[in-house]
C-alpha cells in the first residue's frame, strides 16, 4: 500500500529533483515507512510505502524484464497464483506487487485483466518510452493525472500535483454543482479543471506525453448470468464466496482489524474474520455523546462479543467535531460531502494509535446485495415509477444558490447507458451506484480518511469474485418489499443470533445537525463571509440553513464542509485549529 506519483515529458534530461521531493512529501502520509524513486531521461516515478506484505523487502520501484519499472498502490489478492505463474526464481521479494512487472512483460498493457485486488499502478516501459497507468475495476484505489505542454503527470491525490507545481487548484463550476447536489463529483472530470481521474477499471497508455490508448475492465458482469440453485445451495455458495474473499483480504504481515457498526455488513465480516483467524480479532466502533439515535456502538460491542472479538469504542462528541472538521476537509482533496467522513476519520485515527495498519470495512455490500430502500421499490407492482438516487439534489427547492444548473447531466448519461445494458431494473440501479457513488463518494472517503493516518482499508464485499456471484442471483434473493440484503441476512443468522440478522438498516449517520445547531450564532456570523461560499451562495440562505441545521443536517454540513475545503485546497490556508479559527482566517482573506 503506497502513494505513487510521476511524470513523463518530451524534454530531455532528468525531471527537477526539487519537484520530485515535493511530490514525495505530499504523499508521506500514504506511505510513512519508506520511499523510493526511479529517475531517467524525461521520466520519474515516486513511491511512498506503507509496508503491509513482506515488510522487510518490498520497497519500490520494482524492475522487471525488458527494462521496465513499476510503482503500485494496492494489494493484489491473487499474488500467490501470479507468483507461481511468473516463477519464484524470477522474483527478488515476497511482495504482492512485484509479480505485476513480470506480468506486464508477457501481457503488455492488458496485464490488469489478470489481477484480483485493489490497485493503482504505473509501469514505465523504457524501450518504448511508454507509461501505462491502471486502476482497479471498482475504483477502490485513486489515481489522478494532468496533461499538457508535452508533460503528463500523475499522483494518488490531486493535492500532490498542486504542491509539485504541476497544476493549479481552481474550481470548475459544473463539478461544484455536482458536489453540492450529489455530495460527490462524477466521471473523469474532478472539481479541479486541470485534474482528471483515471476511471475505475481503466488502463491508460501514454506516449510522447499524451494518452494514445484506453482499455477498460468492467467491474460487473454484462448481463444477469441466471443462477438456478435452490435456497440451500445458494446459501452454501455465498458462504464459499465470502469465506474466500474475507480470507484473502485478511491476509497481512502486520496487525489487522475491522470497523464495525452493529449492522449486517460489518457483523458478517466480523463473523468470517473470526472464523478465518481462528482467534479473537480486534474491532473498532464509533459512539456519540448523549443518547443519540445515530449511536449504534452498544449493538456493535454486543455483536463483537457474540463473534468472539474485542471491540474498542471511540467517542466523537461536539468538541471533537469542532476540532477535527477542518482536518477532515483537508484530507478530502477530491471532495465528498458525506458527513460519515467524520467518524471514519476518528476511527482511522484510533486504529493507527492502536497499531492496526489494516482495517476491513463493509463498503459495497449495499450496492452488490441490495441494501438501499430505493432498490426495494423495484419489487412494487408500480416499479416503473422507481427513480434513481439523488433525483432532486440536496439544495432542491431552496433559493439563493447559483450555478446549479445541469448538475445531473453527467449522472443522467450514466443512467441512460446502464438502462440499455440488458440488466434488470434492480441491477441497473446497482450498476449506476457502482459506477459513480461507490468510487467517488464512499471509497474516496474511506481512502483519504484512512490513508491520512497511514492505515489501509480493505473491502471484502468489493471483489470481482463476489460481484460475479451477486450479479448472477435473481433479484428476489437480494430484496423483498420490507427488507434488503436478504441473502446476507440469512447467512448472518446462520453464524450469529438471528436478532443481529433482523436489524434494520440505519446507515452511517452522524449528528452533525445537532452539533451545528449548538453553535448556530458562530456559524451565522462566519459562514456568510467565506470566499468559497460567497461565490455562489447568498448570505441569507447560509444564515437560514445554519438556523435550521437540526432539520437540514446535510445542507448545513455541505455548506460548512465546502467552506473548510475551499479555504485549504483552493485558498491554500492551513487547516490547523478549530472550525472557528479556520473560518475566521478565511474570512479575513
PDB file of N, CA, C and O in Angstrom, residues 47-70:
ATOM      1  N   UNK A  47       7.473   6.707  -5.137  1.00  0.00           N
ATOM      2  CA  UNK A  47       6.641   5.834  -4.307  1.00  0.00           C
ATOM      3  C   UNK A  47       6.912   6.115  -2.835  1.00  0.00           C
ATOM      4  O   UNK A  47       8.060   6.272  -2.425  1.00  0.00           O
ATOM      5  N   UNK A  48       5.844   6.214  -2.044  1.00  0.00           N
ATOM      6  CA  UNK A  48       5.965   6.221  -0.583  1.00  0.00           C
ATOM      7  C   UNK A  48       5.230   4.997  -0.067  1.00  0.00           C
ATOM      8  O   UNK A  48       4.100   4.737  -0.475  1.00  0.00           O
ATOM      9  N   UNK A  49       5.842   4.241   0.822  1.00  0.00           N
ATOM     10  CA  UNK A  49       5.344   2.900   1.143  1.00  0.00           C
ATOM     11  C   UNK A  49       4.775   2.777   2.546  1.00  0.00           C
ATOM     12  O   UNK A  49       5.406   3.190   3.526  1.00  0.00           O
ATOM     13  N   UNK A  50       3.586   2.200   2.624  1.00  0.00           N
ATOM     14  CA  UNK A  50       3.021   1.682   3.868  1.00  0.00           C
ATOM     15  C   UNK A  50       3.239   0.174   3.817  1.00  0.00           C
ATOM     16  O   UNK A  50       2.593  -0.528   3.037  1.00  0.00           O
ATOM     17  N   UNK A  51       4.158  -0.338   4.608  1.00  0.00           N
ATOM     18  CA  UNK A  51       4.596  -1.725   4.493  1.00  0.00           C
ATOM     19  C   UNK A  51       3.557  -2.663   5.107  1.00  0.00           C
ATOM     20  O   UNK A  51       3.335  -2.633   6.320  1.00  0.00           O
ATOM     21  N   UNK A  52       2.961  -3.514   4.274  1.00  0.00           N
ATOM     22  CA  UNK A  52       1.922  -4.453   4.711  1.00  0.00           C
ATOM     23  C   UNK A  52       2.348  -5.897   4.465  1.00  0.00           C
ATOM     24  O   UNK A  52       2.196  -6.756   5.321  1.00  0.00           O
ATOM     25  N   UNK A  53       2.859  -6.183   3.269  1.00  0.00           N
ATOM     26  CA  UNK A  53       3.285  -7.532   2.883  1.00  0.00           C
ATOM     27  C   UNK A  53       4.785  -7.506   2.599  1.00  0.00           C
ATOM     28  O   UNK A  53       5.276  -6.599   1.919  1.00  0.00           O
ATOM     29  N   UNK A  54       5.486  -8.514   3.114  1.00  0.00           N
ATOM     30  CA  UNK A  54       6.959  -8.558   3.041  1.00  0.00           C
ATOM     31  C   UNK A  54       7.528  -7.217   3.482  1.00  0.00           C
ATOM     32  O   UNK A  54       8.147  -6.479   2.709  1.00  0.00           O
ATOM     33  N   UNK A  55       7.306  -6.938   4.754  1.00  0.00           N
ATOM     34  CA  UNK A  55       7.646  -5.637   5.321  1.00  0.00           C
ATOM     35  C   UNK A  55       9.116  -5.294   5.107  1.00  0.00           C
ATOM     36  O   UNK A  55       9.461  -4.149   4.797  1.00  0.00           O
ATOM     37  N   UNK A  56       9.990  -6.272   5.218  1.00  0.00           N
ATOM     38  CA  UNK A  56      11.428  -6.000   5.187  1.00  0.00           C
ATOM     39  C   UNK A  56      11.972  -5.762   3.788  1.00  0.00           C
ATOM     40  O   UNK A  56      12.968  -5.046   3.620  1.00  0.00           O
ATOM     41  N   UNK A  57      11.315  -6.348   2.757  1.00  0.00           N
ATOM     42  CA  UNK A  57      11.967  -6.350   1.439  1.00  0.00           C
ATOM     43  C   UNK A  57      11.132  -5.773   0.292  1.00  0.00           C
ATOM     44  O   UNK A  57      11.610  -5.759  -0.844  1.00  0.00           O
ATOM     45  N   UNK A  58       9.923  -5.297   0.570  1.00  0.00           N
ATOM     46  CA  UNK A  58       9.039  -4.933  -0.528  1.00  0.00           C
ATOM     47  C   UNK A  58       9.146  -3.512  -1.027  1.00  0.00           C
ATOM     48  O   UNK A  58       8.175  -2.961  -1.558  1.00  0.00           O
ATOM     49  N   UNK A  59      10.321  -2.881  -0.878  1.00  0.00           N
ATOM     50  CA  UNK A  59      10.454  -1.496  -1.309  1.00  0.00           C
ATOM     51  C   UNK A  59      10.302  -1.361  -2.827  1.00  0.00           C
ATOM     52  O   UNK A  59      10.737  -2.222  -3.587  1.00  0.00           O
ATOM     53  N   UNK A  60       9.721  -0.261  -3.228  1.00  0.00           N
ATOM     54  CA  UNK A  60       9.549   0.057  -4.641  1.00  0.00           C
ATOM     55  C   UNK A  60      10.503   1.188  -5.014  1.00  0.00           C
ATOM     56  O   UNK A  60      10.986   1.897  -4.134  1.00  0.00           O
ATOM     57  N   UNK A  61      10.749   1.374  -6.327  1.00  0.00           N
ATOM     58  CA  UNK A  61      10.180   0.722  -7.507  1.00  0.00           C
ATOM     59  C   UNK A  61      10.710  -0.704  -7.702  1.00  0.00           C
ATOM     60  O   UNK A  61      11.774  -1.061  -7.206  1.00  0.00           O
ATOM     61  N   UNK A  62       9.926  -1.483  -8.482  1.00  0.00           N
ATOM     62  CA  UNK A  62      10.343  -2.810  -8.911  1.00  0.00           C
ATOM     63  C   UNK A  62      10.811  -2.730 -10.360  1.00  0.00           C
ATOM     64  O   UNK A  62      10.223  -2.039 -11.185  1.00  0.00           O
ATOM     65  N   UNK A  63      11.881  -3.465 -10.652  1.00  0.00           N
ATOM     66  CA  UNK A  63      12.431  -3.509 -12.004  1.00  0.00           C
ATOM     67  C   UNK A  63      12.192  -4.902 -12.571  1.00  0.00           C
ATOM     68  O   UNK A  63      12.405  -5.906 -11.893  1.00  0.00           O
ATOM     69  N   UNK A  64      11.742  -4.950 -13.810  1.00  0.00           N
ATOM     70  CA  UNK A  64      11.393  -6.219 -14.410  1.00  0.00           C
ATOM     71  C   UNK A  64      12.097  -6.468 -15.721  1.00  0.00           C
ATOM     72  O   UNK A  64      13.023  -5.741 -16.103  1.00  0.00           O
ATOM     73  N   UNK A  65      11.647  -7.503 -16.425  1.00  0.00           N
ATOM     74  CA  UNK A  65      12.270  -7.838 -17.708  1.00  0.00           C
ATOM     75  C   UNK A  65      12.130  -6.698 -18.718  1.00  0.00           C
ATOM     76  O   UNK A  65      11.240  -5.857 -18.623  1.00  0.00           O
ATOM     77  N   UNK A  66      13.006  -6.697 -19.685  1.00  0.00           N
ATOM     78  CA  UNK A  66      12.938  -5.744 -20.803  1.00  0.00           C
ATOM     79  C   UNK A  66      13.011  -4.300 -20.327  1.00  0.00           C
ATOM     80  O   UNK A  66      12.423  -3.393 -20.925  1.00  0.00           O
ATOM     81  N   UNK A  67      13.702  -4.083 -19.196  1.00  0.00           N
ATOM     82  CA  UNK A  67      13.948  -2.724 -18.714  1.00  0.00           C
ATOM     83  C   UNK A  67      12.651  -1.974 -18.415  1.00  0.00           C
ATOM     84  O   UNK A  67      12.442  -0.837 -18.851  1.00  0.00           O
ATOM     85  N   UNK A  68      11.763  -2.603 -17.651  1.00  0.00           N
ATOM     86  CA  UNK A  68      10.526  -1.965 -17.205  1.00  0.00           C
ATOM     87  C   UNK A  68      10.626  -1.656 -15.711  1.00  0.00           C
ATOM     88  O   UNK A  68      11.340  -2.335 -14.966  1.00  0.00           O
ATOM     89  N   UNK A  69       9.878  -0.624 -15.290  1.00  0.00           N
ATOM     90  CA  UNK A  69       9.902  -0.164 -13.892  1.00  0.00           C
ATOM     91  C   UNK A  69       8.466   0.021 -13.431  1.00  0.00           C
ATOM     92  O   UNK A  69       7.618   0.518 -14.194  1.00  0.00           O
ATOM     93  N   UNK A  70       8.180  -0.359 -12.182  1.00  0.00           N
ATOM     94  CA  UNK A  70       6.816  -0.304 -11.671  1.00  0.00           C
ATOM     95  C   UNK A  70       6.771   0.318 -10.282  1.00  0.00           C
ATOM     96  O   UNK A  70       7.621   0.037  -9.433  1.00  0.00           O
TER      97      UNK A  70
END
